[in-house]
Coordinates of C-alpha atoms in Angstrom, one line a residue:
X1 CA -21.5 -12.8 -31.4
X2 CA -20.6 -9.5 -32.0
X3 CA -22.2 -7.0 -30.2
X4 CA -22.4 -2.9 -30.6
X5 CA -20.0 -2.1 -28.4
X6 CA -16.7 -4.2 -29.5
X7 CA -15.9 -1.6 -32.6
X8 CA -15.1 0.8 -29.3
X9 CA -13.6 -1.8 -27.2
X10 CA -11.6 -3.0 -30.0
X11 CA -10.4 0.3 -31.2
X12 CA -9.7 1.8 -28.3
X13 CA -7.8 -1.8 -26.9
X14 CA -6.2 -1.6 -30.2
X15 CA -3.9 1.9 -29.3
X16 CA -2.2 0.1 -26.4
X17 CA -1.9 -3.0 -28.4
X18 CA 0.1 -0.8 -31.6
X19 CA 1.5 1.1 -28.9
X20 CA 5.4 1.6 -29.4
X21 CA 7.8 2.8 -26.2
X22 CA 7.4 6.8 -25.4
X23 CA 10.0 9.7 -25.6
X24 CA 9.5 10.3 -21.6
X25 CA 12.9 9.2 -20.0
X26 CA 11.1 7.2 -18.1
X27 CA 12.4 3.3 -17.6
X28 CA 9.2 2.6 -19.2
X29 CA 6.9 2.1 -22.3
X30 CA 3.6 3.8 -21.7
X31 CA 1.3 0.8 -21.9
X32 CA 3.6 -0.5 -18.8
X33 CA 3.3 2.4 -17.4
X34 CA -0.7 3.0 -17.6
X35 CA -0.5 -0.7 -16.8
X36 CA 0.1 -0.6 -14.1
X37 CA -1.1 2.0 -13.0
X38 CA -4.3 0.6 -13.6
X39 CA -3.2 -2.5 -11.4
X40 CA -2.5 -0.5 -9.1
X41 CA -6.6 0.5 -9.3
X42 CA -7.3 -2.4 -9.1
X43 CA -5.3 -3.4 -6.1
X44 CA -7.1 -0.1 -3.9
X45 CA -10.3 -2.3 -4.6
X46 CA -11.7 1.2 -7.2
X47 CA -14.6 0.7 -8.7
X48 CA -15.0 0.3 -12.9
X49 CA -15.2 4.0 -14.0
X50 CA -11.6 4.3 -11.4
X51 CA -9.6 1.7 -13.0
X52 CA -10.2 2.3 -16.7
X53 CA -9.5 6.3 -15.4
X54 CA -6.1 5.1 -14.0
X55 CA -5.5 2.5 -17.7
X56 CA -6.5 5.2 -20.0
X57 CA -4.8 8.4 -18.1
X58 CA -2.7 8.8 -20.3
X59 CA -4.0 7.6 -23.5
X60 CA -4.1 10.9 -25.6
X61 CA -0.1 10.4 -25.9
X62 CA -1.6 7.5 -27.4
X63 CA -3.9 9.4 -30.1
X64 CA -0.7 11.7 -30.4
X65 CA 1.7 9.0 -31.3
X66 CA -0.3 7.4 -33.9
X67 CA -1.3 10.4 -35.8
X68 CA 1.9 11.8 -35.1
X69 CA 5.0 9.6 -34.5
X70 CA 7.1 11.6 -33.8
X71 CA 5.3 14.4 -31.8
X72 CA 5.7 12.9 -28.6
X73 CA 9.4 12.8 -28.2
X74 CA 11.2 15.1 -25.2
X75 CA 7.7 15.2 -22.2
X76 CA 4.5 14.3 -23.8
X77 CA 2.9 16.6 -26.1
X78 CA 1.1 19.6 -24.4
X79 CA -2.3 18.6 -23.9
X80 CA -2.6 15.1 -24.1
X81 CA -5.2 14.7 -21.5
X82 CA -7.7 16.9 -23.3
X83 CA -6.4 15.1 -26.3
X84 CA -7.4 11.4 -24.5
X85 CA -10.4 12.7 -22.8
X86 CA -12.2 14.0 -25.7
X87 CA -11.3 10.2 -27.5
X88 CA -13.2 8.8 -24.9
X89 CA -15.9 10.9 -25.2
X90 CA -16.5 10.8 -28.7
X91 CA -16.1 7.1 -27.9
X92 CA -19.7 6.9 -26.5
X93 CA -17.7 7.1 -22.3
X94 CA -19.3 9.1 -20.2
X95 CA -18.5 12.7 -19.3
X96 CA -16.9 11.6 -15.4
X97 CA -14.6 9.2 -17.2
X98 CA -13.1 11.7 -19.5
X99 CA -13.2 14.2 -16.5
X100 CA -11.0 12.1 -14.2
X101 CA -8.4 11.6 -17.4
X102 CA -8.2 15.7 -17.8
X103 CA -8.1 16.3 -15.1
X104 CA -5.2 13.6 -13.5
X105 CA -2.6 16.7 -15.3
X106 CA -3.9 19.7 -13.2
X107 CA -4.1 17.3 -10.4
X108 CA 0.0 16.3 -10.7
X109 CA 0.1 20.4 -10.4
X110 CA -2.1 20.8 -7.9
X111 CA 0.2 18.0 -5.7
X112 CA 3.0 19.3 -7.0
X113 CA 1.8 23.1 -5.3
X114 CA 0.6 21.4 -2.5
X115 CA 2.9 18.7 -1.1
X116 CA 6.3 19.6 -0.6
X117 CA 7.0 15.0 -0.4
X118 CA 5.3 14.7 -3.9
X119 CA 7.1 17.4 -5.7
X120 CA 10.5 15.8 -3.7
X121 CA 9.7 12.2 -5.8
X122 CA 9.3 13.1 -9.1
X123 CA 12.0 11.9 -11.0
X124 CA 13.9 14.3 -13.2
X125 CA 11.3 13.4 -16.7
X126 CA 8.4 13.9 -13.9
X127 CA 9.7 17.3 -13.2
X128 CA 10.7 17.7 -16.6
X129 CA 6.7 16.9 -17.7
X130 CA 5.4 18.9 -14.2
X131 CA 7.1 22.5 -16.5
X132 CA 5.7 20.8 -19.8
X133 CA 1.8 21.0 -17.5
X134 CA 2.7 24.5 -16.3
X135 CA 4.5 23.6 -13.5
X136 CA 3.1 23.5 -9.6
X137 CA -0.3 25.4 -9.2
X138 CA -0.2 29.2 -7.8
X139 CA -2.2 29.4 -4.1
X140 CA -5.8 30.2 -6.3
X141 CA -5.2 27.7 -8.7
X142 CA -4.8 25.3 -6.0
X143 CA -8.0 26.7 -4.0
X144 CA -10.3 26.6 -7.3
X145 CA -8.7 22.7 -8.0
X146 CA -10.0 21.8 -4.4
X147 CA -13.7 23.0 -5.0
X148 CA -14.3 20.6 -8.4
X149 CA -16.4 17.6 -7.3
X150 CA -14.2 15.1 -8.1
X151 CA -11.7 17.0 -6.9
X152 CA -10.4 13.4 -4.2
X153 CA -10.4 11.5 -8.3
X154 CA -8.2 13.3 -9.9
X155 CA -5.3 12.8 -6.4
X156 CA -6.3 9.5 -5.7
X157 CA -5.4 9.0 -9.9
X158 CA -2.5 11.5 -9.6
X159 CA -1.3 9.0 -6.9
X160 CA -1.7 5.5 -8.6
X161 CA 0.0 7.9 -11.7
X162 CA 2.8 8.7 -9.2
X163 CA 3.3 5.2 -7.7
X164 CA 3.9 3.8 -11.3
X165 CA 6.2 5.7 -12.9
X166 CA 8.9 3.3 -11.2
X167 CA 6.7 0.4 -11.2
X168 CA 7.8 -2.6 -12.6
X169 CA 5.5 -6.0 -13.8
X170 CA 3.3 -7.6 -15.9
X171 CA 0.7 -5.7 -18.1
X172 CA -2.8 -5.8 -16.9
X173 CA -4.7 -8.5 -17.6
X174 CA -6.6 -7.5 -21.2
X175 CA -9.6 -9.8 -20.6
X176 CA -10.1 -7.8 -17.3
X177 CA -10.2 -4.3 -18.9
X178 CA -12.7 -5.2 -22.1
X179 CA -15.3 -6.3 -19.1
X180 CA -14.8 -3.4 -17.6
X181 CA -14.6 -1.1 -20.5
X182 CA -18.3 -3.2 -21.7
X183 CA -20.1 -2.6 -17.8
X184 CA -19.2 1.2 -18.3
X185 CA -19.8 2.3 -21.8
X186 CA -23.3 -0.5 -20.7
X187 CA -24.4 2.4 -17.9
X188 CA -23.0 5.6 -20.0

């Protein structure tokens, strides 16, 4: 029996099913990367919303690829995090999840400013992407970012994201993702 959520769930999952390889310079596709990020969240015992934020964090790049297939070659599209967050908002996902997706880029900039080890472990592609995102934060930007109520979640999400950039493995279980999406949509 089809529910009212089914078309939204299918539309979101279809973005992933039809995605091709990324042109970011990393050795894995966007689908593999987002799957690995979600698997790290699951392994850490994260709540459904954080698992979905991990899986959706680069969804804006998939949105751009679908509309403009040649737009992403290089190091991603500027403001893809906002495109992804807006896509999720329009599909009925809550503001908190959308903000987590949107905030992961700022967390990259923050960690690059505040943690020398984090910055030194970025791949060449990661450093090029960081420069496209505005480079490491200034001290003032970092202090303001630390005041955001979701600050800790942004940083945790970005750490999973960075760790997943070099992770190899299978894809996240689609049925588990479907179940988590349905739970989150029902609660929003």
